[in-house]
Coordinates of C-alpha atoms in Angstrom, one line a residue:
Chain A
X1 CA -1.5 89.0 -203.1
X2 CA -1.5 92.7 -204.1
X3 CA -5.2 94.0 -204.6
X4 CA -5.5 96.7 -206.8
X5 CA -8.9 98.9 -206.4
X6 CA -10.5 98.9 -209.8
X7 CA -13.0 101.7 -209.1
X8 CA -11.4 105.1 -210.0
X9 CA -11.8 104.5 -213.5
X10 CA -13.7 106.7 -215.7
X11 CA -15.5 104.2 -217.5
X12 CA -17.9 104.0 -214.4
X13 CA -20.9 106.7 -215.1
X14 CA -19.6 108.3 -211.8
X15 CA -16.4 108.7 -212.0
X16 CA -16.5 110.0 -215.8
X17 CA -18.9 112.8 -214.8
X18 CA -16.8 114.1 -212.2
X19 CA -13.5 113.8 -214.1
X20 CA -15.4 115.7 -216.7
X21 CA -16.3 118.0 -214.0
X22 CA -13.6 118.4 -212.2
X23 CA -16.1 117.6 -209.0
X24 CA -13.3 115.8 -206.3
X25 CA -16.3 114.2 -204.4
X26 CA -17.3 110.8 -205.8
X27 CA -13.3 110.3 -206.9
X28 CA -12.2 111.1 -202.8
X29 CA -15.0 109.1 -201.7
X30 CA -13.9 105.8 -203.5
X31 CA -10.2 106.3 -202.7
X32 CA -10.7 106.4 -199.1
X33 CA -13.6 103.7 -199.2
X34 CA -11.2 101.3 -201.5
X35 CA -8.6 102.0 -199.2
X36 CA -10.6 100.6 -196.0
X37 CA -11.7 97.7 -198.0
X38 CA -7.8 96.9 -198.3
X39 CA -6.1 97.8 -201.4
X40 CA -2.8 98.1 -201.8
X41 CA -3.3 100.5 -205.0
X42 CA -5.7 102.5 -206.4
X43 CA -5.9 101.8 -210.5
X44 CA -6.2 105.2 -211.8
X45 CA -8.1 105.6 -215.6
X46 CA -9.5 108.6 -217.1
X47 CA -11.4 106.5 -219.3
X48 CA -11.1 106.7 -223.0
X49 CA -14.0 109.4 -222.8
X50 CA -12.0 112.2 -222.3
X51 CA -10.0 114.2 -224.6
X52 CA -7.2 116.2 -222.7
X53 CA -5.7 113.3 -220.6
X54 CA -2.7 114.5 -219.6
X55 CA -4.7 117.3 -217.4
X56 CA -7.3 115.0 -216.5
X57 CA -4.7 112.6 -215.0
X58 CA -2.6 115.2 -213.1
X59 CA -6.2 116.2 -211.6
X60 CA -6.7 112.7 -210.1
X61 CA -3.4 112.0 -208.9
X62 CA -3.9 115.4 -206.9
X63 CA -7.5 114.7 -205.9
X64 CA -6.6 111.3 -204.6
X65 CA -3.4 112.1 -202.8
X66 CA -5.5 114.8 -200.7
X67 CA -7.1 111.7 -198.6
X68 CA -5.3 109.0 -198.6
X69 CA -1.6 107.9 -199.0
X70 CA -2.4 104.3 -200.5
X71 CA -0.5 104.3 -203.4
X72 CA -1.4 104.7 -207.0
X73 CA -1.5 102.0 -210.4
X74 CA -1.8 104.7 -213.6
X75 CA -3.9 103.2 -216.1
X76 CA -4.1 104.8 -219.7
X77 CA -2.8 104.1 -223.2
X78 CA -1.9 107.8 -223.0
X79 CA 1.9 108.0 -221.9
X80 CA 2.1 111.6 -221.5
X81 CA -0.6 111.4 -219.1
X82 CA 1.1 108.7 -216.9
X83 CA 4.3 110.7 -216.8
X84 CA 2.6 113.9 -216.2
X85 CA 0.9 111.4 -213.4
X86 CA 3.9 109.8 -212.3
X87 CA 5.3 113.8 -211.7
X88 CA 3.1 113.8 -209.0
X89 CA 2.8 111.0 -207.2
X90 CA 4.5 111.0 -203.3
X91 CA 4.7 107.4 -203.4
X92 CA 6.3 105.2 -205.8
X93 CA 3.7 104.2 -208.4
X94 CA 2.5 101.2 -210.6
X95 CA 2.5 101.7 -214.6
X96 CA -0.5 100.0 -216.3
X97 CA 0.7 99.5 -219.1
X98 CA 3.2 98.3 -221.4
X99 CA 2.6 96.3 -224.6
X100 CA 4.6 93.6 -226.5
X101 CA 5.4 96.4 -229.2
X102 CA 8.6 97.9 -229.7
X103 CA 7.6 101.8 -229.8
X104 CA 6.0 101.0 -226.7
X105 CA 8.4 99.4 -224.6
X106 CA 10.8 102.6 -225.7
X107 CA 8.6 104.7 -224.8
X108 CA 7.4 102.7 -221.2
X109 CA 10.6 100.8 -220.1
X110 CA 12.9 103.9 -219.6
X111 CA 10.0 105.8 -217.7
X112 CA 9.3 103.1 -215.4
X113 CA 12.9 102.9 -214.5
X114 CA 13.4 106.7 -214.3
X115 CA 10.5 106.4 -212.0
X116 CA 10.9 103.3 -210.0
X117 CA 8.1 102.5 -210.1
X118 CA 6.1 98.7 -211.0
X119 CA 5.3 98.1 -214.6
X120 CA 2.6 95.5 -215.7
X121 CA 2.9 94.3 -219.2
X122 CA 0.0 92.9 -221.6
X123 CA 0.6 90.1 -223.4
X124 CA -0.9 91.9 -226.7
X125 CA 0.8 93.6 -229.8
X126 CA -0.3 95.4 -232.6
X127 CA -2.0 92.0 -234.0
X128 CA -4.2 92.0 -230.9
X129 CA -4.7 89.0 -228.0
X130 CA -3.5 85.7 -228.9
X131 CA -5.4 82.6 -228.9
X132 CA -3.4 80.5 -226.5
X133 CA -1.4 80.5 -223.8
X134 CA 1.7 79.4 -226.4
X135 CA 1.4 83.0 -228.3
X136 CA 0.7 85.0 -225.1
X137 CA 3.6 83.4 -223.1
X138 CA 5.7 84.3 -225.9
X139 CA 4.7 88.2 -225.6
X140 CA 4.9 88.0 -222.5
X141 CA 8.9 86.6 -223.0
X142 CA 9.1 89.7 -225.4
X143 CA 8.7 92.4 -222.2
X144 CA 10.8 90.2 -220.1
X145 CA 13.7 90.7 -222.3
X146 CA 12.8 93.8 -222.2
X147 CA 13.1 94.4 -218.6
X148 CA 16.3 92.4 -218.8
X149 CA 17.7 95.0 -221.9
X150 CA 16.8 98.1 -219.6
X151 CA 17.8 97.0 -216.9
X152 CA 14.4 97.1 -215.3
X153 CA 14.1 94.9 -211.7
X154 CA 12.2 91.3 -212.7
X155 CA 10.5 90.9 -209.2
X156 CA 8.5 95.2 -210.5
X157 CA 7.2 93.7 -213.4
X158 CA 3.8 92.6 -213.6
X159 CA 2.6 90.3 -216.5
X160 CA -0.9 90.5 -217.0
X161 CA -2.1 87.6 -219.7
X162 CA -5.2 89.5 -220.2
X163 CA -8.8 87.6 -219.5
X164 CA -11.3 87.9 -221.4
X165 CA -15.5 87.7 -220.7
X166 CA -16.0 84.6 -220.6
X167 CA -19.4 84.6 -222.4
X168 CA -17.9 85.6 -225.5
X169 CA -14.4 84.4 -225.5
X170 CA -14.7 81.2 -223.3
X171 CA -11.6 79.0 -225.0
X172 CA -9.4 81.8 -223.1
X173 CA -9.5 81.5 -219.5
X174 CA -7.7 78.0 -219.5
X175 CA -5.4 79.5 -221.7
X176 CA -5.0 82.1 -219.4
X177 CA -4.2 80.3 -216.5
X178 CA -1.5 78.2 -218.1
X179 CA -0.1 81.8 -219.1
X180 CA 0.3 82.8 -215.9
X181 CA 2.1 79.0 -215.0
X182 CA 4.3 79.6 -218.0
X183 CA 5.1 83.1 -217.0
X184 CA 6.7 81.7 -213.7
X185 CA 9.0 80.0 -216.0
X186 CA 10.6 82.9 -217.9
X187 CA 13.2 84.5 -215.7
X188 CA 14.9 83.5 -212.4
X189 CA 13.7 85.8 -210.1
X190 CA 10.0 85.6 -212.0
X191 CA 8.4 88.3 -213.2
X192 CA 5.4 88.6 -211.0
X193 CA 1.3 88.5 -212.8
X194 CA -1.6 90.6 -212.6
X195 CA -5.1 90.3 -213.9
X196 CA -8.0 93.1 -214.6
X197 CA -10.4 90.3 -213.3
X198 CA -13.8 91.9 -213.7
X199 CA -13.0 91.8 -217.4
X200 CA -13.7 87.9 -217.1
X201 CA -17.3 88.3 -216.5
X202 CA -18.2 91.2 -218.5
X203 CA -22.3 91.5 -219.1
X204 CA -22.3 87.9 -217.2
X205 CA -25.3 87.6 -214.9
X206 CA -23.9 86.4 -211.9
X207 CA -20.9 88.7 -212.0
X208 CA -19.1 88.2 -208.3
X209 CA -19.6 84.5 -208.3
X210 CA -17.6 84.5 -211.8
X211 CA -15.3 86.8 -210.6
X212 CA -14.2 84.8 -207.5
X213 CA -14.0 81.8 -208.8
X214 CA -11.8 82.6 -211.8
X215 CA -9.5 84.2 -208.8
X216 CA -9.5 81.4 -207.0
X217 CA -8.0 79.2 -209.9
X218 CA -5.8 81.9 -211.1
X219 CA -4.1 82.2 -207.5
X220 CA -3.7 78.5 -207.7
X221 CA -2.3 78.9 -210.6
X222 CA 0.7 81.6 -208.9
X223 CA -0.9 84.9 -209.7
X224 CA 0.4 87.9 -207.5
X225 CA -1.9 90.3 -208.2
X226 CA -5.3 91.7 -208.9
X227 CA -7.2 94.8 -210.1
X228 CA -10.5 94.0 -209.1
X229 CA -13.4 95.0 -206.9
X230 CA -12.0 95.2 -203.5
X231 CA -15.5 96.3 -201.7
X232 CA -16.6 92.6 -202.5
X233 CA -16.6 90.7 -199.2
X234 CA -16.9 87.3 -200.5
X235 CA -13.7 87.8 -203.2
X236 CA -11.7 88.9 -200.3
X237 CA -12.7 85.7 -198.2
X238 CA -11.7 83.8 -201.3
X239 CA -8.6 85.6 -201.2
X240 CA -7.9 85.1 -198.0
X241 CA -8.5 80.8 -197.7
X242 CA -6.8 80.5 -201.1
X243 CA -4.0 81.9 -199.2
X244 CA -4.4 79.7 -196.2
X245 CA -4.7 76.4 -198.7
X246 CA -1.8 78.1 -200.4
X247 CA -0.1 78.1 -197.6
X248 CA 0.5 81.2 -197.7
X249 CA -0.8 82.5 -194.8
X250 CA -0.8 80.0 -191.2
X251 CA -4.4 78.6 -190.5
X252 CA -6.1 79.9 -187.4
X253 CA -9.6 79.7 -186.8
X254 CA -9.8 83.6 -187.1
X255 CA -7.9 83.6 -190.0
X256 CA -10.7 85.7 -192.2
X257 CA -11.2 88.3 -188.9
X258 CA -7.5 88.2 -189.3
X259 CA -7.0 89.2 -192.6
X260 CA -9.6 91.8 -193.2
X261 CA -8.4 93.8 -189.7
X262 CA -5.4 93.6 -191.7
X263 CA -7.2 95.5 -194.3
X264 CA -8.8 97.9 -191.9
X265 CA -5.5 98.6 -190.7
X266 CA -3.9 99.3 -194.1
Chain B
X1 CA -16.7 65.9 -212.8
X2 CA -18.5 63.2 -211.1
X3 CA -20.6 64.3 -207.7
X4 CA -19.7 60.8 -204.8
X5 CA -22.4 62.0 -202.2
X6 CA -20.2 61.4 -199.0
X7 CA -23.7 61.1 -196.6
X8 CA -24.3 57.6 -196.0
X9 CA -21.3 57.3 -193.5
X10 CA -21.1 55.3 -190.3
X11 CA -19.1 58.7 -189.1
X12 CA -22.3 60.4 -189.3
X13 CA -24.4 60.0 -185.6
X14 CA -27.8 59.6 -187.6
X15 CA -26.0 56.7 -190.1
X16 CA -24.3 55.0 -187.3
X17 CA -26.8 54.4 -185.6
X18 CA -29.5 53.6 -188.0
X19 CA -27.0 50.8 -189.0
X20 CA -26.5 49.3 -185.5
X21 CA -30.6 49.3 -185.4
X22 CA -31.0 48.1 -188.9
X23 CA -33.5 51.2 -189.5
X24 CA -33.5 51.6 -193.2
X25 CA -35.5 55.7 -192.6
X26 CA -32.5 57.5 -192.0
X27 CA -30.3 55.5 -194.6
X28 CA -33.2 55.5 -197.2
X29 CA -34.2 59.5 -196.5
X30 CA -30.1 60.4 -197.9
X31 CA -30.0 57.9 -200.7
X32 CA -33.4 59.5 -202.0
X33 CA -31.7 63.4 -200.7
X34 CA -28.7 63.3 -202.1
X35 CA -29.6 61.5 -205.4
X36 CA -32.3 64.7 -205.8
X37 CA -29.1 66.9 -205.1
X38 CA -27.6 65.3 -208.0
X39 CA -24.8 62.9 -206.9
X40 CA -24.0 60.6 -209.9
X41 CA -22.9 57.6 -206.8
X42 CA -23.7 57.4 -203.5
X43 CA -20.4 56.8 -200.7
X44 CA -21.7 53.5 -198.3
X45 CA -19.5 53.4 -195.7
X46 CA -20.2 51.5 -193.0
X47 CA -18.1 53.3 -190.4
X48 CA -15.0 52.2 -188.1
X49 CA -17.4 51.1 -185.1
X50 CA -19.2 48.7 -186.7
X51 CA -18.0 45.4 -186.2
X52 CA -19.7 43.0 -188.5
X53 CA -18.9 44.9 -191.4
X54 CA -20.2 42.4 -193.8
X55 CA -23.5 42.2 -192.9
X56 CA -23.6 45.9 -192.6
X57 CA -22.5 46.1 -196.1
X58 CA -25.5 44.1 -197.4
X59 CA -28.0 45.3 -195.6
X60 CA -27.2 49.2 -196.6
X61 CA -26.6 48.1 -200.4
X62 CA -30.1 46.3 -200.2
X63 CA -31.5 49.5 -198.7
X64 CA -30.4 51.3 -200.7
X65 CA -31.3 49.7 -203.9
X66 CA -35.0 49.7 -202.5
X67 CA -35.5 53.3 -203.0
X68 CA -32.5 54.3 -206.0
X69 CA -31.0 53.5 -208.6
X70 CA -27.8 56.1 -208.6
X71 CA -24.9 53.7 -208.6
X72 CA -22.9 52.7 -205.1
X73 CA -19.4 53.9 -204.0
X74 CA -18.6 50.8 -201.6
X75 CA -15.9 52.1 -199.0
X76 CA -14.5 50.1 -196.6
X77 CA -11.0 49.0 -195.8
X78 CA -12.8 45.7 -195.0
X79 CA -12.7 43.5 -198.6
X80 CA -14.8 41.4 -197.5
X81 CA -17.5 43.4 -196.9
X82 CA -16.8 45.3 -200.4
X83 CA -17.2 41.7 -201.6
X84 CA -20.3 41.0 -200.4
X85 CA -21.5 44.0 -201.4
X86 CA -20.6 44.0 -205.0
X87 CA -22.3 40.7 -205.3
X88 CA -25.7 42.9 -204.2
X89 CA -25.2 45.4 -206.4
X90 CA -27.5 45.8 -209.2
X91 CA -25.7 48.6 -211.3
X92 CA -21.7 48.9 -212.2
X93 CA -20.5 50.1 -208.8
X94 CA -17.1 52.1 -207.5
X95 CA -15.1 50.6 -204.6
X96 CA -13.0 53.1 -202.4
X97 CA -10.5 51.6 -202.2
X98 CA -7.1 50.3 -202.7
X99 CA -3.5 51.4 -201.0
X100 CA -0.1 51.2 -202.9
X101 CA 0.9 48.1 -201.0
X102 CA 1.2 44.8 -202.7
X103 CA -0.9 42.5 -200.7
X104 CA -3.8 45.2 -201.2
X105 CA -3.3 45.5 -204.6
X106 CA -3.5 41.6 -205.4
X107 CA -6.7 41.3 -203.4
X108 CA -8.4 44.3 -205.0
X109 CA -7.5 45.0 -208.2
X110 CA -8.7 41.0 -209.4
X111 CA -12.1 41.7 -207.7
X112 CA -12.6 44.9 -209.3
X113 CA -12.0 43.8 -212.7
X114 CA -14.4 41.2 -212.2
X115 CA -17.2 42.9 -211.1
X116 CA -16.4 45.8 -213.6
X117 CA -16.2 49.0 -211.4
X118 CA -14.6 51.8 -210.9
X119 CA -11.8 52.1 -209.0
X120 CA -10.3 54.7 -206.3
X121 CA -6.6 54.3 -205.2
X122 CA -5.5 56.0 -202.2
X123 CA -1.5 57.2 -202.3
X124 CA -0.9 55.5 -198.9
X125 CA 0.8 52.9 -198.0
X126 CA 2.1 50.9 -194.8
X127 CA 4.6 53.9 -194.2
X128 CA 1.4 56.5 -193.7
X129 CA 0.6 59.3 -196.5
X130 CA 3.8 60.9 -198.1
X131 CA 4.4 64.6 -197.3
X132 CA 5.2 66.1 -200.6
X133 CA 3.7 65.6 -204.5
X134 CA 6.5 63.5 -205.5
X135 CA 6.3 60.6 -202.9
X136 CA 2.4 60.5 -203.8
X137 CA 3.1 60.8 -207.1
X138 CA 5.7 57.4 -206.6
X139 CA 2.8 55.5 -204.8
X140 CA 0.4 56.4 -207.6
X141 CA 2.8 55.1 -209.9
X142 CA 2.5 51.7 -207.9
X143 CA -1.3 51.8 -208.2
X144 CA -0.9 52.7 -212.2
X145 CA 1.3 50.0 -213.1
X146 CA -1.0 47.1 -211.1
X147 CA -3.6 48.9 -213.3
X148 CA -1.9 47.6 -216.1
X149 CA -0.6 44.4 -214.4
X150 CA -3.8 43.7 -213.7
X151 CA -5.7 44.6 -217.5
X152 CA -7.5 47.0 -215.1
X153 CA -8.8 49.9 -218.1
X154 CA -6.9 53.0 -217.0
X155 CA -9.8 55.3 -217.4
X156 CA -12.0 53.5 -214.5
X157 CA -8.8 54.2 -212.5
X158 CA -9.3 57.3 -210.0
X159 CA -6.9 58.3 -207.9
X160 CA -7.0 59.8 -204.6
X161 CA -3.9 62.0 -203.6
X162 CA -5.7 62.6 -199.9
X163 CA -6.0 65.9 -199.0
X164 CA -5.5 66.4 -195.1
X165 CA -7.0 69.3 -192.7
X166 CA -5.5 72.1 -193.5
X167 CA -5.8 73.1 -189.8
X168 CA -3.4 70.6 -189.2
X169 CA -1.5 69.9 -191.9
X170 CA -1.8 73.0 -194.0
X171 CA 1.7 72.4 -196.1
X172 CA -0.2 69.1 -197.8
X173 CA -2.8 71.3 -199.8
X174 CA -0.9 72.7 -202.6
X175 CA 1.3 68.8 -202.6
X176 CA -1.7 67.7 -203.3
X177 CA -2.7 70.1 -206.6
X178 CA 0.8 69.3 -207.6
X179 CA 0.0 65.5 -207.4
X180 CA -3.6 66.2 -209.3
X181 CA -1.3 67.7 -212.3
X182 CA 1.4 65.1 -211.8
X183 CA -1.2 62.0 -211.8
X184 CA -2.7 63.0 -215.6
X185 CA 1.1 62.1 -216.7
X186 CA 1.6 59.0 -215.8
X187 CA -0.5 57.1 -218.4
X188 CA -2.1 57.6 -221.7
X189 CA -4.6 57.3 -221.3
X190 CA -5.0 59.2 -217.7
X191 CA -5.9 57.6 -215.0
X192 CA -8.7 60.2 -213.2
X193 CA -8.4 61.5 -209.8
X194 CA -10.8 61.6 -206.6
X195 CA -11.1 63.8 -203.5
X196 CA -12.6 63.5 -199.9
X197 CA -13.5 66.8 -200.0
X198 CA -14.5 67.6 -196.9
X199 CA -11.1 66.2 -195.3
X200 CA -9.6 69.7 -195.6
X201 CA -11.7 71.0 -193.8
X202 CA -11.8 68.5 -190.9
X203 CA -12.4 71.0 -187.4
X204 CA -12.3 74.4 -188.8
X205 CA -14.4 77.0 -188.6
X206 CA -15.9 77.6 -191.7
X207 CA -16.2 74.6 -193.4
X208 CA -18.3 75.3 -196.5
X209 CA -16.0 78.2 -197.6
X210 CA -13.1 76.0 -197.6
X211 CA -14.5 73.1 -199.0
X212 CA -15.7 75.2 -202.4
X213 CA -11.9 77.1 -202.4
X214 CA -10.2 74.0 -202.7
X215 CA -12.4 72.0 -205.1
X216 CA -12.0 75.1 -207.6
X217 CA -8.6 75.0 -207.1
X218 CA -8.5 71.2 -207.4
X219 CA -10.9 71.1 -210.7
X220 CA -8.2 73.7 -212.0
X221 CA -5.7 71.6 -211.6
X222 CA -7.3 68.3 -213.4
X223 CA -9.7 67.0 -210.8
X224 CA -12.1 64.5 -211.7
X225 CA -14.5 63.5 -209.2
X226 CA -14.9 64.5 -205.4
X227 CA -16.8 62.7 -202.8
X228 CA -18.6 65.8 -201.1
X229 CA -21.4 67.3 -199.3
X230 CA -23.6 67.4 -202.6
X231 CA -26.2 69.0 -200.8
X232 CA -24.3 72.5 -200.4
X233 CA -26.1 74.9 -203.0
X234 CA -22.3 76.9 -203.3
X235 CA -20.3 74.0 -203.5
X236 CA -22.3 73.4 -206.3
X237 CA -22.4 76.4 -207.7
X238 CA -18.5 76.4 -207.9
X239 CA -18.5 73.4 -209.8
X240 CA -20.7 74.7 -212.6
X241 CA -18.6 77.9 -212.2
X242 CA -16.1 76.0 -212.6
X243 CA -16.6 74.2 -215.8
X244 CA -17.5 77.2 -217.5
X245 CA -14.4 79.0 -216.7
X246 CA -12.4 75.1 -217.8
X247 CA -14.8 75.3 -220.9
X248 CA -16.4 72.0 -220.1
X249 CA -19.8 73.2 -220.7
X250 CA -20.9 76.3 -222.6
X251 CA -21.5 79.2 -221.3
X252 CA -24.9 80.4 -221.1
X253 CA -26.6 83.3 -218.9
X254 CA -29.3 80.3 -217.3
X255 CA -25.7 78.4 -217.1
X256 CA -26.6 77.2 -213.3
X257 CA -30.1 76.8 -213.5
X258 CA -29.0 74.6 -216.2
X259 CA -26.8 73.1 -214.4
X260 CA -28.8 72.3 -211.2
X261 CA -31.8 71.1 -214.1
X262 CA -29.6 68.2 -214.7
X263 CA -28.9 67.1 -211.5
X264 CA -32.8 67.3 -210.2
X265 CA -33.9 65.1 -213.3
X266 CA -30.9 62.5 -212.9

């Protein structure tokens, strides 16, 4: 289970003020601490606040690769700013993201490769999120063939069937689960599957007890990988006994000491 | 998702012993408890020690029914005491339960049509508990077609694909989501499905935390009732979790004070 740290993302108040301020503190601050908490990546988003992108991303790729080596996810519609991103980056890199359009797997596809780095695709076009898990599998069969016409490794790419809040949109995560079962089915080796999880309980009141739960289901489901909040104790001890009762991981007593040293380690 | 509170167990040092004493406190205080917690039935299991079973049986269903009215889950591998105790009982009862061996099936399956219950079937039979989903999934077949042998109604049909410790038999958990999915094919319509709960968690460490990981995974995959500690504030705060996230009840912000509403006034 990769864990990707949701935090750098300029959406929170924080973060957007010191992007727009070029102040490295509060960005350095959550690298390292989302690195401690365990996560394998850093998502990396201007937000859609900001105007010049392309500078704004080179900034935080340079800011965060001053502390800490974890490796980064770029996150922005704006593709010049990932590849200006992805010029930088010492390690190799996660793409967030690809859509089920064609100007946009051009444009993605060939970069990912150049780069070598992991690409997660939505399971959206131009017409927007499907309904059901029918209509989203079959975007989601549109970026495997995709992967398969450039020549771009199966076992990099990263579905992502796209969860919505569930107090507005609550017919979707079902859907959404059988997505990521269907997904499983497409190619031999599977392309793996991610989901932005907070997004499922958006303006909900009891936000991390949504948020672990729909994790829980969605890992029993087969999902490989998460951008979420990785500072949340009690996600990461659901994470870690849905891998023991996955059998994923071998049962010991310690098995929770075990896997966050693990992350303390990382 | 029907709530079997699992308390009123011969296992448990308090029951066992209020049986051998005939004190009705202890047995009365738990049917009152977990019927405030919001069980929908009440397990009565006389225990493996006891060795009248049949007079156990009828003095706990009498006790019982002194001080409740939430319907009995009579579980015993003794008939006879399941017998007697059906003849006591003054609402449409459950009995746990039957094997998938023949001599089991032709004893049971008669006696629970008659007394019009509900019905848990247990993939076992003389050979142990299968290892993998598609052995249980054979053995529930067995149970399925007696079902229909027998004119037993399908949907009163719940089967139990026995989930072992995962500290000793970690490899059966996931055989056992498989089995939950499998089990909803085998009949139109379904027969439902049951869990011991608290089985996987036999001996380990932290018992609560595994308990409400596997029942959302479980309820993911299809699960229909659980016999469990009803009295564990999470647990059951997964399971309205959970049925928002599986769109079984709508989402509201009060959504678990809603929830926990219903089961004080039932």
């Amino acid at each position: 289970m990769l864990l990707i740290g949701e935090r750098i993302n300029g959406m929170f108040k924080d973060i957007g003020k010191a992007i727009r301020q070029r102040d490295p503190k509060p960005i350095q601050e959550w690298a390292v601490k989302q690195t401690k908490f365990g996560a394998h990546y850093l998502d990396v988003n201007t937000g859609p606040a900001i105007d010049d992108k392309v500078s704004a991303m080179k900034w935080l790729v340079n800011t965060i690769q001053e502390v800490t080596e974890t490796p980064l996810c770029l996150d922005s519609t704006d593709y010049n700013a990932i590849e200006a991103g992805l010029e930088l980056c010492q390690r190799p890199a996660m793409v967030n993201s690809v859509h089920a359009d064609r100007d946009k797997i051009e444009r993605v596809f060939p970069m990912a490769k150049h780069y070598g780095v992991k690409l997660i695709g939505l399971t959206m076009d131009k017409k927007g999120v499907p309904k059901d898990a029918d209509d989203r599998t079959a975007l989601a069969m549109e970026i495997v063939a995709a992967a398969d016409e450039f020549g771009f490794p199966m076992e990099e790419l990263y579905i992502d069937p796209l969860i919505l809040p569930v107090n507005v949109a609550q017919e979707h995560a079902i859907e959404v689960l059988k997505t990521i079962r269907n997904v499983k089915l497409l190619a031999n080796p599977a392309p793996k599957t991610v989901l932005g999880l907070s997004n499922v309980s958006q303006k909900a009141l009891d936000r991390p007890l949504i948020d672990r739960t729909y994790l829980i289901m969605a890992m029993a489901s087969g999902l490989d990988a998460a951008i979420c909040n990785v500072g949340d104790e009690e996600l990461v001890d659901a994470v870690a006994t849905s891998r023991i009762l996955l059998n994923q991981d071998v049962y010991a007593d310690s098995y929770l000491k075990v896997f966050k040293a693990g992350r303390e380690e990382a």
